[in-house]
Short mmCIF file of C-alpha atoms and ligand atoms in Angstrom, two decimals:
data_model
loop_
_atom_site.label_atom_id
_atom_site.label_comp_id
_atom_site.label_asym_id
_atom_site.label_seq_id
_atom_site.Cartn_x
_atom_site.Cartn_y
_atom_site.Cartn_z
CA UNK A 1 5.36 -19.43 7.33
CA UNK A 2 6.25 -22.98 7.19
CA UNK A 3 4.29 -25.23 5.01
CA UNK A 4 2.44 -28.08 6.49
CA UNK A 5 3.77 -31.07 7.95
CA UNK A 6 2.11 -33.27 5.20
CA UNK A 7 2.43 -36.75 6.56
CA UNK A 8 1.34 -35.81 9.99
CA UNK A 9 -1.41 -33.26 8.91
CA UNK A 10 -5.09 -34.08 9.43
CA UNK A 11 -8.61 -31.96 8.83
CA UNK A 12 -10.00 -31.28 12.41
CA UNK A 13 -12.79 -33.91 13.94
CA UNK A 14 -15.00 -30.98 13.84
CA UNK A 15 -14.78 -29.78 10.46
CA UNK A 16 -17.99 -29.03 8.73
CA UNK A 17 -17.95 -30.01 4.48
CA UNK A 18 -20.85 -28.45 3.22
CA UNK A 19 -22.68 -26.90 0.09
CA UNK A 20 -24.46 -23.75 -0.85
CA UNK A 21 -27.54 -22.59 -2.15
CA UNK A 22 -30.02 -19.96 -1.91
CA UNK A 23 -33.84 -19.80 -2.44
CA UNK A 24 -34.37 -17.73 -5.37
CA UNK A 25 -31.19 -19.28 -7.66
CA UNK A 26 -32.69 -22.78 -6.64
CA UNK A 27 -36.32 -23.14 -5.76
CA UNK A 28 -38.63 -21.65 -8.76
CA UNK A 29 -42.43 -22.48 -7.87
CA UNK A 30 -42.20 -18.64 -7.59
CA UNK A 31 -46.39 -18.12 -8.16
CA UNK A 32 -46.94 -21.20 -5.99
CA UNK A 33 -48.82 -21.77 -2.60
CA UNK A 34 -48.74 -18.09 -2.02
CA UNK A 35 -45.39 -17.25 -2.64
CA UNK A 36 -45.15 -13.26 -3.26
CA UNK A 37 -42.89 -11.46 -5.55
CA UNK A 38 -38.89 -10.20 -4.83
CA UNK A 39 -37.18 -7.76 -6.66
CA UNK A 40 -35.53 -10.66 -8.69
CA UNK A 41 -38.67 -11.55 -10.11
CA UNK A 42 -39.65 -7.69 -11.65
CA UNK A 43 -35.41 -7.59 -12.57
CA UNK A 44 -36.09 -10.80 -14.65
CA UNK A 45 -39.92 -10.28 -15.84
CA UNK A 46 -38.08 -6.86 -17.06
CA UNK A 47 -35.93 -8.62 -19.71
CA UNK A 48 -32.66 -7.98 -17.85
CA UNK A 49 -31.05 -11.49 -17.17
CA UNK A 50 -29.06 -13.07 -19.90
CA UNK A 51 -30.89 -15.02 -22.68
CA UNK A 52 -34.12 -13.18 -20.68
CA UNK A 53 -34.11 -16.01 -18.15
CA UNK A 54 -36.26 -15.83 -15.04
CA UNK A 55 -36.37 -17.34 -11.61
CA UNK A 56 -39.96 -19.00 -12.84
CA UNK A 57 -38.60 -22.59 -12.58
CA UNK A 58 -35.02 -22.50 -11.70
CA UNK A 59 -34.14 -26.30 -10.47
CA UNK A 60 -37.52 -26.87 -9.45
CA UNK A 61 -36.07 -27.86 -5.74
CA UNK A 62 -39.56 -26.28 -4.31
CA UNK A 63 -40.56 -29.69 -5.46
CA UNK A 64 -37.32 -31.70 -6.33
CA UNK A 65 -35.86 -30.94 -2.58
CA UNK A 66 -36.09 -35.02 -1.48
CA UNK A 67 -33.94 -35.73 -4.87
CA UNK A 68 -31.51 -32.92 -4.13
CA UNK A 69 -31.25 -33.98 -0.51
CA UNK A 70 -30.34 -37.40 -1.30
CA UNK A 71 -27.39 -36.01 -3.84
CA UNK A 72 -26.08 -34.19 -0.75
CA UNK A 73 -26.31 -37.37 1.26
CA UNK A 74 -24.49 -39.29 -1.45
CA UNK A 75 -21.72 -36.28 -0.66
CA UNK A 76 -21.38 -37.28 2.44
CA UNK A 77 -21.93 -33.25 3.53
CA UNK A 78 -22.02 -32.31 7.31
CA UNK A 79 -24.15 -29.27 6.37
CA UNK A 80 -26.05 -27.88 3.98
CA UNK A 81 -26.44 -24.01 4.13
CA UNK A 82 -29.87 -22.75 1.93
CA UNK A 83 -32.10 -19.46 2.53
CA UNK A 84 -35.28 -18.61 3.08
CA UNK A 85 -37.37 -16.39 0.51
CA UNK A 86 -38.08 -13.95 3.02
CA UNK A 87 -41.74 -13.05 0.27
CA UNK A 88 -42.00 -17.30 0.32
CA UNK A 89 -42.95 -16.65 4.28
CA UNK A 90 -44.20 -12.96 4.22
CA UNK A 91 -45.72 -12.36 0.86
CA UNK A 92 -45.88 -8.24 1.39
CA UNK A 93 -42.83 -8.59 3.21
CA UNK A 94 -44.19 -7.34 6.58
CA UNK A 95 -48.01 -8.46 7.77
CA UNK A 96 -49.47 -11.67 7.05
CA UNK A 97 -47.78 -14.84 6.78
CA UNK A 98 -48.12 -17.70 4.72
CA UNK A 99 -48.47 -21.27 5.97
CA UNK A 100 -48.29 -23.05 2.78
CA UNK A 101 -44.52 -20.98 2.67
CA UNK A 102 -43.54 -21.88 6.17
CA UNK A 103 -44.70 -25.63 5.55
CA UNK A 104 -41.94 -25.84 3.01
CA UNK A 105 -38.84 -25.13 4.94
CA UNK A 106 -40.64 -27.54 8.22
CA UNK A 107 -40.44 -30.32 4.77
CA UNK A 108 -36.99 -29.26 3.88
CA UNK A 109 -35.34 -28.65 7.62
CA UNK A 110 -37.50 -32.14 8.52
CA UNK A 111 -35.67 -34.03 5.59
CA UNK A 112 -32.11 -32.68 6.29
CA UNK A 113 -31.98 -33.43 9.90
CA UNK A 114 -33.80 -37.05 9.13
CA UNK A 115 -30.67 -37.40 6.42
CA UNK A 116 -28.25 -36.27 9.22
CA UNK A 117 -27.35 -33.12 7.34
CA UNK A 118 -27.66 -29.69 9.48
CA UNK A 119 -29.33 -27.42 8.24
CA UNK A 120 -27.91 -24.21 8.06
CA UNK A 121 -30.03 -21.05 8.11
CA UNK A 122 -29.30 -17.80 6.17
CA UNK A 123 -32.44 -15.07 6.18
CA UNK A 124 -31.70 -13.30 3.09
CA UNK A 125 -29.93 -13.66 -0.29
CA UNK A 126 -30.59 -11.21 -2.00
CA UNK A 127 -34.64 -11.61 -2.86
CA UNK A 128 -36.03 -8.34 -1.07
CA UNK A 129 -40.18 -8.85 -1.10
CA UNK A 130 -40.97 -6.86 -4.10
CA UNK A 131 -43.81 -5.25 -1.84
CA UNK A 132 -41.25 -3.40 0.60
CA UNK A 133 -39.26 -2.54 -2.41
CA UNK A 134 -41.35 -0.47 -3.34
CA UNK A 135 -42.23 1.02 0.21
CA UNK A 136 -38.25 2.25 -0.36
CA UNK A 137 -36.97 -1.14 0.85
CA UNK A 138 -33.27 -1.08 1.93
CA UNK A 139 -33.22 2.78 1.48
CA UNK A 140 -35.91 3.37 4.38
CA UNK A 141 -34.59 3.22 7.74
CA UNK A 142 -37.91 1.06 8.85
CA UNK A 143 -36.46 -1.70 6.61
CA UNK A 144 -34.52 -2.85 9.71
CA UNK A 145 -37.65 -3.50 11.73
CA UNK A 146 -39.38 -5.24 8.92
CA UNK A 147 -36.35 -7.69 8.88
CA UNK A 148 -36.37 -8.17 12.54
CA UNK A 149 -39.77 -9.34 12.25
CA UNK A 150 -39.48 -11.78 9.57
CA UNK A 151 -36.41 -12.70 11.67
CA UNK A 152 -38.58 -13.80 14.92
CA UNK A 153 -41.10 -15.29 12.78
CA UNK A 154 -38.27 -17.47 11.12
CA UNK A 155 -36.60 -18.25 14.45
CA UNK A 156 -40.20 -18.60 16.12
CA UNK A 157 -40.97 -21.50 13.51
CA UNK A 158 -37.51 -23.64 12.79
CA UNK A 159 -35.07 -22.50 16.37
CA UNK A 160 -36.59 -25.71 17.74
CA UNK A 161 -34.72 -27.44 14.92
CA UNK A 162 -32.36 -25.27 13.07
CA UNK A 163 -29.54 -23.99 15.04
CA UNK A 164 -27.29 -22.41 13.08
CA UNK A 165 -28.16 -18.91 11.39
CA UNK A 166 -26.59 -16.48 9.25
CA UNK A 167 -28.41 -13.35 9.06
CA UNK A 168 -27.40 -11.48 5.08
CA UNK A 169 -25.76 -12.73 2.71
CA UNK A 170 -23.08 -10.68 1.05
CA UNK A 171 -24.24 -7.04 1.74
CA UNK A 172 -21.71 -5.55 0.00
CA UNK A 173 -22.47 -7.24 -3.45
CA UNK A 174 -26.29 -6.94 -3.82
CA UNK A 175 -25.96 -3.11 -2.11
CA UNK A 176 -22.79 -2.42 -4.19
CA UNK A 177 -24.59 -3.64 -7.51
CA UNK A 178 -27.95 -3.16 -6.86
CA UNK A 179 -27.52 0.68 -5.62
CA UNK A 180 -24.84 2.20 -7.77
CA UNK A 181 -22.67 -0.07 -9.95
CA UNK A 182 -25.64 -1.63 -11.74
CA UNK A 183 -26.35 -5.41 -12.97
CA UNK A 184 -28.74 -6.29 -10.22
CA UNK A 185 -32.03 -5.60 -8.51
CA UNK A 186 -33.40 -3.50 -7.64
CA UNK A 187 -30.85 -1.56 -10.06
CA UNK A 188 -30.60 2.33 -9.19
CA UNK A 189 -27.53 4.47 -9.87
CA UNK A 190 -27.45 6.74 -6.78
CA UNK A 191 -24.44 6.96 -4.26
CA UNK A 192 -26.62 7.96 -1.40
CA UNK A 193 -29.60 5.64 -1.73
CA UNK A 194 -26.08 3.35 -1.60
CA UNK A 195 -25.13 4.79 1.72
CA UNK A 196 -28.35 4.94 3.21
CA UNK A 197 -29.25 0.99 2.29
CA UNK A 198 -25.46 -0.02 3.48
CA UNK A 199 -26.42 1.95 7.25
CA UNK A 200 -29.92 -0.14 7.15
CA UNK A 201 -28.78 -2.95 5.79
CA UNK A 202 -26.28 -3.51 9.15
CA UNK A 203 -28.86 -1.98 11.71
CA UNK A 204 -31.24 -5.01 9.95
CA UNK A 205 -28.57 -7.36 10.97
CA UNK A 206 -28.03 -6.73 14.20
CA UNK A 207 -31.86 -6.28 15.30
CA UNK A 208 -32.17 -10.27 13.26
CA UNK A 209 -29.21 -11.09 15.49
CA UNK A 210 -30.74 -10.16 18.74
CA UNK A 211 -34.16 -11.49 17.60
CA UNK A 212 -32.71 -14.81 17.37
CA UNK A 213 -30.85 -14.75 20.44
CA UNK A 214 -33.98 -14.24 22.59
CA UNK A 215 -35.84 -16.99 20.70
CA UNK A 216 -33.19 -19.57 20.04
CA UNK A 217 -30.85 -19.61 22.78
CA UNK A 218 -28.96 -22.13 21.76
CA UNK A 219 -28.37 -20.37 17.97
CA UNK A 220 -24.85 -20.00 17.03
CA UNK A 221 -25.36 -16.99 14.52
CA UNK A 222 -23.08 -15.95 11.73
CA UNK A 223 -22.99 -12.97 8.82
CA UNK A 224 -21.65 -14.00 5.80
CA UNK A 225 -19.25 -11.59 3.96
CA UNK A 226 -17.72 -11.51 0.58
CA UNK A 227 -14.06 -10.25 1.21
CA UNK A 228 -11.46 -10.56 -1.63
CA UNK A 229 -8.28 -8.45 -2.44
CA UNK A 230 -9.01 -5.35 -4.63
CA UNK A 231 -6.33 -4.16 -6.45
CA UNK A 232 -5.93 -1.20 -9.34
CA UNK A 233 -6.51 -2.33 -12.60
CA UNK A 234 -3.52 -0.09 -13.08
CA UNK A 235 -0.83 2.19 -11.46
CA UNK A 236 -3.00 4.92 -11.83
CA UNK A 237 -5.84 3.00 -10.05
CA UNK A 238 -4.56 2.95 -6.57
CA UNK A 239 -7.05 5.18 -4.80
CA UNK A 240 -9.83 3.71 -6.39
CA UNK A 241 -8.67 0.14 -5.38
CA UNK A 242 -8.82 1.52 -2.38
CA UNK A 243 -12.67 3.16 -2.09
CA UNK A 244 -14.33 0.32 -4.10
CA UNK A 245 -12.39 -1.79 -1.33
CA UNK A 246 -14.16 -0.39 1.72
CA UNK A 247 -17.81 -0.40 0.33
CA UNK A 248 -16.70 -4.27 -0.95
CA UNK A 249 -14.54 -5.62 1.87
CA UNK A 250 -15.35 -3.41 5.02
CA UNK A 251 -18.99 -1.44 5.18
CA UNK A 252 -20.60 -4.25 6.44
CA UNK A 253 -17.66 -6.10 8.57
CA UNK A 254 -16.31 -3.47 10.42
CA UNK A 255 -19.43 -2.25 11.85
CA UNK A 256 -21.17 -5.67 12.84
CA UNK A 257 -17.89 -6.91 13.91
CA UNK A 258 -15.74 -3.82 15.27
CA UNK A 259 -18.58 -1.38 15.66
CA UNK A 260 -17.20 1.19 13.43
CA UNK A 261 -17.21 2.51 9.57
CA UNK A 262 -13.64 2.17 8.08
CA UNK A 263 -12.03 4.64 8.10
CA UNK A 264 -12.43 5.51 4.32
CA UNK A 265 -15.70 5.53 4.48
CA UNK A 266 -16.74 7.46 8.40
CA UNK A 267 -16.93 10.93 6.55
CA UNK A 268 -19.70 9.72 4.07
CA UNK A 269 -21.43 7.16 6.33
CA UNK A 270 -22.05 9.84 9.10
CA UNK A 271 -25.48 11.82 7.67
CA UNK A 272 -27.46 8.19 8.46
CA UNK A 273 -25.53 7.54 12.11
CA UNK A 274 -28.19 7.80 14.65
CA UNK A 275 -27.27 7.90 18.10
CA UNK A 276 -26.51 4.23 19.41
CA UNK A 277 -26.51 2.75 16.19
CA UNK A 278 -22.83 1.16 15.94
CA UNK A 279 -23.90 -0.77 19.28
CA UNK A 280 -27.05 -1.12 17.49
CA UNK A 281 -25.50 -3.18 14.75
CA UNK A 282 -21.97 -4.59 16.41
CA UNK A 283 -23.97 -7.75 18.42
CA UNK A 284 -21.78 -10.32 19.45
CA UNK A 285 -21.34 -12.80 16.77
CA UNK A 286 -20.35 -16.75 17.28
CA UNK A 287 -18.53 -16.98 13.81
CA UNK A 288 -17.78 -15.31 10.68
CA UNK A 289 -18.82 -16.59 7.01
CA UNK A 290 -16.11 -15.76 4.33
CA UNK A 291 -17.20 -16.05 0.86
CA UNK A 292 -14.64 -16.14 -1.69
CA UNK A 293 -13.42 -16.52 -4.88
CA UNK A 294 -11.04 -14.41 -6.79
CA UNK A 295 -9.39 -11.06 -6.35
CA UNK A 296 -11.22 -8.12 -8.03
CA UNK A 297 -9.56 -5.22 -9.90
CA UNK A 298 -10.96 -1.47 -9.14
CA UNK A 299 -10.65 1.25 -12.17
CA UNK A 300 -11.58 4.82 -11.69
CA UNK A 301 -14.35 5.49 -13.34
CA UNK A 302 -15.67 9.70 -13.22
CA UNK A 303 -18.90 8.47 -15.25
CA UNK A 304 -20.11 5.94 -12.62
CA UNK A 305 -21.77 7.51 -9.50
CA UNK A 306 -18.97 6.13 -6.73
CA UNK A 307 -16.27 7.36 -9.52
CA UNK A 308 -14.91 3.68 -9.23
CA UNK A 309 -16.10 0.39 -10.96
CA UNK A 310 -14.69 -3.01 -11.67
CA UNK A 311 -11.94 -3.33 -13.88
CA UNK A 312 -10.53 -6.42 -16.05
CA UNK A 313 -7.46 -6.48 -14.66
CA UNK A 314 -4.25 -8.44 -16.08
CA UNK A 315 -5.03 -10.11 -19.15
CA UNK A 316 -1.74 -12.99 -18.20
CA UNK A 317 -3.14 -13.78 -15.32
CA UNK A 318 -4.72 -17.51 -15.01
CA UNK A 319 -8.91 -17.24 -15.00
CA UNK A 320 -11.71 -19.54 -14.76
CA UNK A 321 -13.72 -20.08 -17.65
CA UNK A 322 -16.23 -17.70 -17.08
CA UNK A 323 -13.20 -15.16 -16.48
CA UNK A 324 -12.88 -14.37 -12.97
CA UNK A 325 -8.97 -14.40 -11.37
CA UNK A 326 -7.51 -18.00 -10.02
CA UNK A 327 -5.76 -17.37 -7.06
CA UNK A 328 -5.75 -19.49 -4.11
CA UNK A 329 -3.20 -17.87 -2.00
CA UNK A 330 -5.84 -14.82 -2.25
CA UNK A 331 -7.64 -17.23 -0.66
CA UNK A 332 -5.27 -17.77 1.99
CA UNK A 333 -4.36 -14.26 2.67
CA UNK A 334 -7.70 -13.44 2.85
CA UNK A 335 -8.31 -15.99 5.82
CA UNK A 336 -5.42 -14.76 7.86
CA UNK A 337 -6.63 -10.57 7.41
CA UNK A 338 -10.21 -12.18 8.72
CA UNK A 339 -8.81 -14.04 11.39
CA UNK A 340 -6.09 -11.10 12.41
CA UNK A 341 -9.01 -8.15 12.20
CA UNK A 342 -12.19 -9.65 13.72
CA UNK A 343 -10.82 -12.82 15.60
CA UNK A 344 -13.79 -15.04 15.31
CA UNK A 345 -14.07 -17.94 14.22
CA UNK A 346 -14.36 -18.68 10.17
CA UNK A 347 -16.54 -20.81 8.09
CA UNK A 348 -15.74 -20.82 4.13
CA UNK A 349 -19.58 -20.71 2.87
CA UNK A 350 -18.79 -20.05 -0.29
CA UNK A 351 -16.30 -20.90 -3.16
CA UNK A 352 -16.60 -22.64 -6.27
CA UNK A 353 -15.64 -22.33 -9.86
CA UNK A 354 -18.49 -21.34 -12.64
CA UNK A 355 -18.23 -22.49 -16.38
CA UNK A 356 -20.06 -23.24 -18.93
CA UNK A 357 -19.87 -27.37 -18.43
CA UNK A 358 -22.22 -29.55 -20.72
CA UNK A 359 -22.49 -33.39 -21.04
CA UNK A 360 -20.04 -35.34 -23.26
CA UNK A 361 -21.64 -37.79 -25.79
CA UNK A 362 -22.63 -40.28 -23.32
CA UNK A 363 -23.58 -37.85 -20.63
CA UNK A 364 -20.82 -37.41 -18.66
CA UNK A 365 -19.20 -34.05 -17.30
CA UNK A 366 -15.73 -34.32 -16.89
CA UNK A 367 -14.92 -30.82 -14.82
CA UNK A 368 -11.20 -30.94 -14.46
CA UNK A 369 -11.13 -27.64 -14.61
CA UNK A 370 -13.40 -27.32 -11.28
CA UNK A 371 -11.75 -30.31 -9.30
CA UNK A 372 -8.49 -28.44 -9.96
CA UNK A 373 -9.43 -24.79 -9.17
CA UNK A 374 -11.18 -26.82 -5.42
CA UNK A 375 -7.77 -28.43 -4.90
CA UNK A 376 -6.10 -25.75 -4.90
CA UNK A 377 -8.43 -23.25 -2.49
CA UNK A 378 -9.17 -26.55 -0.51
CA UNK A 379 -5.38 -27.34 0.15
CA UNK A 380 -5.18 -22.19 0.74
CA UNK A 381 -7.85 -23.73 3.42
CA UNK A 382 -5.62 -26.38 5.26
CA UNK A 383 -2.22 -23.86 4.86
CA UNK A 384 -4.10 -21.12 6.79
CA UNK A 385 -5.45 -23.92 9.54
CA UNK A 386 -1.82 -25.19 10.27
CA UNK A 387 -0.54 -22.02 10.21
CA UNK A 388 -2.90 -20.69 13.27
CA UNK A 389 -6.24 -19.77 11.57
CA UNK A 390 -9.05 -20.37 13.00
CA UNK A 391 -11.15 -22.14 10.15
CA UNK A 392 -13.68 -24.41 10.84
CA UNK A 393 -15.63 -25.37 7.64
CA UNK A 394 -15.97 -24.97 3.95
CA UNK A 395 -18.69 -24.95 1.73
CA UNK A 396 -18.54 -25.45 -2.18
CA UNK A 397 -20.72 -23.13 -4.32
CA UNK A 398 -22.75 -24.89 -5.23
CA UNK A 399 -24.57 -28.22 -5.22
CA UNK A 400 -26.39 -27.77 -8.43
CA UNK A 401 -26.18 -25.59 -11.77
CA UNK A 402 -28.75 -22.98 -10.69
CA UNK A 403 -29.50 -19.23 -11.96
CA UNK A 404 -26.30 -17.07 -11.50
CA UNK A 405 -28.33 -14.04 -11.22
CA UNK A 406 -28.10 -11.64 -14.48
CA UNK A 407 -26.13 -14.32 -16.35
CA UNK A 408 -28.96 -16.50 -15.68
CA UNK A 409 -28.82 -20.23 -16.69
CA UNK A 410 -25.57 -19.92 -18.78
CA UNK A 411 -22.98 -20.17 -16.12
CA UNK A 412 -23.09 -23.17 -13.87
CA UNK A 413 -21.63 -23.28 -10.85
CA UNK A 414 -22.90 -27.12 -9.59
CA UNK A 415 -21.17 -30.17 -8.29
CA UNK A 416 -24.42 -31.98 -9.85
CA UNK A 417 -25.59 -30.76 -13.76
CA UNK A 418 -28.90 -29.53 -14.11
CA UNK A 419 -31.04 -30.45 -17.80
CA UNK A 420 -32.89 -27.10 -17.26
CA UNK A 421 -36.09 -28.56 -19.76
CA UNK A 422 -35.76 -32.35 -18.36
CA UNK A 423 -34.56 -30.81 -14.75
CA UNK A 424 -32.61 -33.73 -14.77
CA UNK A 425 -29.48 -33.49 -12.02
CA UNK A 426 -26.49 -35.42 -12.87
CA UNK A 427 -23.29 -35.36 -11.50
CA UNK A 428 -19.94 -34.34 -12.37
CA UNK A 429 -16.97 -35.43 -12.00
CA UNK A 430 -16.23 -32.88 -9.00
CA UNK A 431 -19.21 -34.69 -7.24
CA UNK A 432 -17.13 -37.61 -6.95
CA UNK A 433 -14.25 -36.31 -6.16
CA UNK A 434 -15.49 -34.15 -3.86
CA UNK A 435 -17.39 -37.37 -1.78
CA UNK A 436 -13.59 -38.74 -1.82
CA UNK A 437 -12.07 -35.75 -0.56
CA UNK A 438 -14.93 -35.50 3.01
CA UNK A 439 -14.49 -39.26 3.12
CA UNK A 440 -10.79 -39.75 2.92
CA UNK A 441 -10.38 -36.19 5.24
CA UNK A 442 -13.23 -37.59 7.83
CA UNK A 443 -11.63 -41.05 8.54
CA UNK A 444 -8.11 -39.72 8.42
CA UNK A 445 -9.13 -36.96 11.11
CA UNK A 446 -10.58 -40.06 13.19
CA UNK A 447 -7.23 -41.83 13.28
CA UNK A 448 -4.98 -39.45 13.81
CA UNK A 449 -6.82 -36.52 16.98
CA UNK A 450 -5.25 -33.36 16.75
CA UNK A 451 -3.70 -31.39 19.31
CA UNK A 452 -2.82 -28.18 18.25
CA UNK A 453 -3.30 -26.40 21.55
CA UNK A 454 0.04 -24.39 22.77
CA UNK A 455 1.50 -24.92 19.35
CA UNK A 456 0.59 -20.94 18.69
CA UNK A 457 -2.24 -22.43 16.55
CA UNK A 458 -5.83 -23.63 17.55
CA UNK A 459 -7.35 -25.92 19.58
CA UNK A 460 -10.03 -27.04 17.55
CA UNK A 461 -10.91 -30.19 19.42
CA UNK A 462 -12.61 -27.82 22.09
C1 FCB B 1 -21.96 -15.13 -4.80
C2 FCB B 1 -23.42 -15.30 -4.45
C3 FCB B 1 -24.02 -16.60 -4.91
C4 FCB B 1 -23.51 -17.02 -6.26
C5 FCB B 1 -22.01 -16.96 -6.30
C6 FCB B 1 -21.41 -17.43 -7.61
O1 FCB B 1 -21.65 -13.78 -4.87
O2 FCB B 1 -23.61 -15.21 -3.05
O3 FCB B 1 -25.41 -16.46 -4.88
O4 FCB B 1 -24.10 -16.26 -7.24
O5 FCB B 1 -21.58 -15.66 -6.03
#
């Protein structure tokens, strides 16, 4: 494959810059205006999150959301792609709703589109309503109805204004470590309360799928999919590279997208297939969201309940500072197996670099380290374009600092620095050069059109 033609190469008019967030890392206000509990509320009242942090306050953007807004306008991002806590809008879960939650996200949705950002929709990230977790939640097969629901009633309120929708975020992760490796909520060990909440999971997502496409019928609707290599930890890991690489890369994929289990995994998947569920959960879908950021390494592992878990891998390999693998053309690879297996087309909504940044003596972050790792996937993003695939945005993980889930506050993520006890945002150095990069690749796409039509490649100007 040849590299681009650099002098000639531009980012397609169309292509949406964004950011990332989700409601529980972000919003805190979590006792406010109604607001029920999720299952990330008991996992941190239980003393489980690094340094025993909680969601309580997080950024404070149930309040703060103007002042974050206007940091994503100084960005200069197309889109901004958020969640909504599903126990924010339905406080049992199912039932009753809450105005005072609903009101938010009109005020947030509102102030995006009057900023001329678009607001991008995801139902879930991770925060199951504590109240259906403990009716079984993603182990009970009615789980999938009660997510269709809060799906309508989402799409009911905001389809007149919010367009784009992704129904779950990364199944694989918060099934995968929340059901049997451990390190999330709701935390149980148990490989087939693992298989039974991967099979509900994807019916959930394809009844939210056709819920929205009855109420919003202009919705272009997405899933959003964690998918990096997985490699053995050592020679001897092979086959377990392989497993932990179907629950991770393909349970949730292959069926919404293919309408089938991989192969790997058909044998064990088959007790919870009901008649007409694979067409039950493959729904046409208008684009795929890849979220990425390293390759992982698998080590077999008799003592943990899917006899695999996640290994360090090479210690000469280069790593961010919180330790996770550097390596964009995984990246790349990774967009091309996408592209090649479920041809639609790809969004990046997720990649970013987390350390441990704090202010220099006159309160300034200088994240090299960040603007470097961004370069590099950024430029992974433009090889795979020129070379035929069919990518169409990118979103950096994550406008602000915000809680990383059981590491809590320690490992930042942000663009923009958050003073946890002031909740003062300030903005790194990444911020800056990240506003650069949309503005320079914006006008220089406006100059120059593209025409890759016929050239093998894409016509993205359609
Ligand atoms: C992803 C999650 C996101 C954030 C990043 C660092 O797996 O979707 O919430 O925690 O990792």
């Amino acid at each position: 494959m040849n590299p681009p033609d650099d002098a000639k190469w531009t980012w397609p008019p169309t292509f949406v810059w964004g950011v990332s967030m989700s409601a529980f890392q972000i919003e805190g206000a979590t006792r406010e205006d109604g607001r029920g509990p999720s299952v990330w509320d008991t996992y941190g009242a239980s003393g489980r999150v690094a340094n025993h942090d909680t969601g309580d306050v997080a950024c404070d953007h149930y309040h703060r959301y103007p002042e974050d807004i206007a940091l994503m306008r100084g960005l200069g991002v197309r889109a901004y792609r958020f969640s909504v806590a599903w126990s924010r809008v339905l406080p049992q879960g199912r039932g009753a709703a809450n105005e005072a939650g609903l009101a938010f996200y009109d005020r947030l949705v509102d102030a995006l589109l009057e900023a001329g950002i678009e607001p991008w929709l995801c139902l879930y990230h991770f925060d199951l309503p504590q109240a259906l977790d403990d009716l079984g939640g993603w182990a009970v097969r009615d789980s999938a109805g009660w997510f269709a629901d809060y799906a309508t009633l989402v799409g009911r309120r905001y389809g007149d204004r919010v367009k784009r929708f992704a129904t779950i975020n990364e199944p694989s992760i918060f099934t995968l470590f929340g059901y049997a490796l451990g390190g999330a909520a709701p935390d149980a060990a148990d490989v087939s309360t693992l298989r039974r909440a991967i099979h509900n999971v994807n019916l959930a997502h394809g009844a939210a799928v056709d819920a929205l496409r009855v109420l919003v019928p202009q919705a272009s609707i997405g899933a959003i999919h964690n998918v990096q290599p997985c490699l053995p930890a050592t020679p001897a890991d092979t086959d377990a590279a392989d497993l932990l690489g179907a629950y991770w890369n393909a349970a949730f994929p292959d069926p919404q997208c293919l309408g089938h289990y991989p192969s790997r995994l058909v044998e064990v998947m088959e007790p919870y297939v009901q008649a007409g569920d694979l067409a039950r959960i493959c729904r046409p879908l208008d684009w795929f969201g890849l979220n990425h950021y390293s390759p992982i390494y698998a080590t077999a592992n008799p003592n943990s309940p899917l006899g695999v878990t996640l290994g360090a891998g090479p210690s000469d390999i280069s790593r961010t500072p919180i330790d996770w693998p550097t390596a964009p053309e995984a990246l790349r690879e990774t967009l091309h197996q996408v592209h090649n297996r479920y041809r639609l087309p790809i969004y990046v909504t997720e990649n970013g670099l987390g350390s441990y940044d704090t202010p220099d003596a006159i309160g300034k972050i200088t994240d090299t380290r960040r603007i470097e790792f961004l370069s590099a996937y950024i430029e992974a993003v433009r090889r795979a374009i020129a070379e035929g695939v069919d990518v169409r945005g990118y979103f950096v993980w994550s406008l602000l600092d915000n809680f990383e889930w059981a590491s809590g506050y320690a490992v930042r993520f942000g663009l923009v620095h958050v003073d946890y006890p002031t909740q003062k945002r300030t903005p790194k150095a990444s911020y800056f050069w990240y506003a650069d990069l949309i503005k320079a690749a914006t006008e220089a796409s406006r100059v120059i059109p593209l025409a890759r039509s016929g050239s093998g490649g894409l016509d993205l100007l359609r």
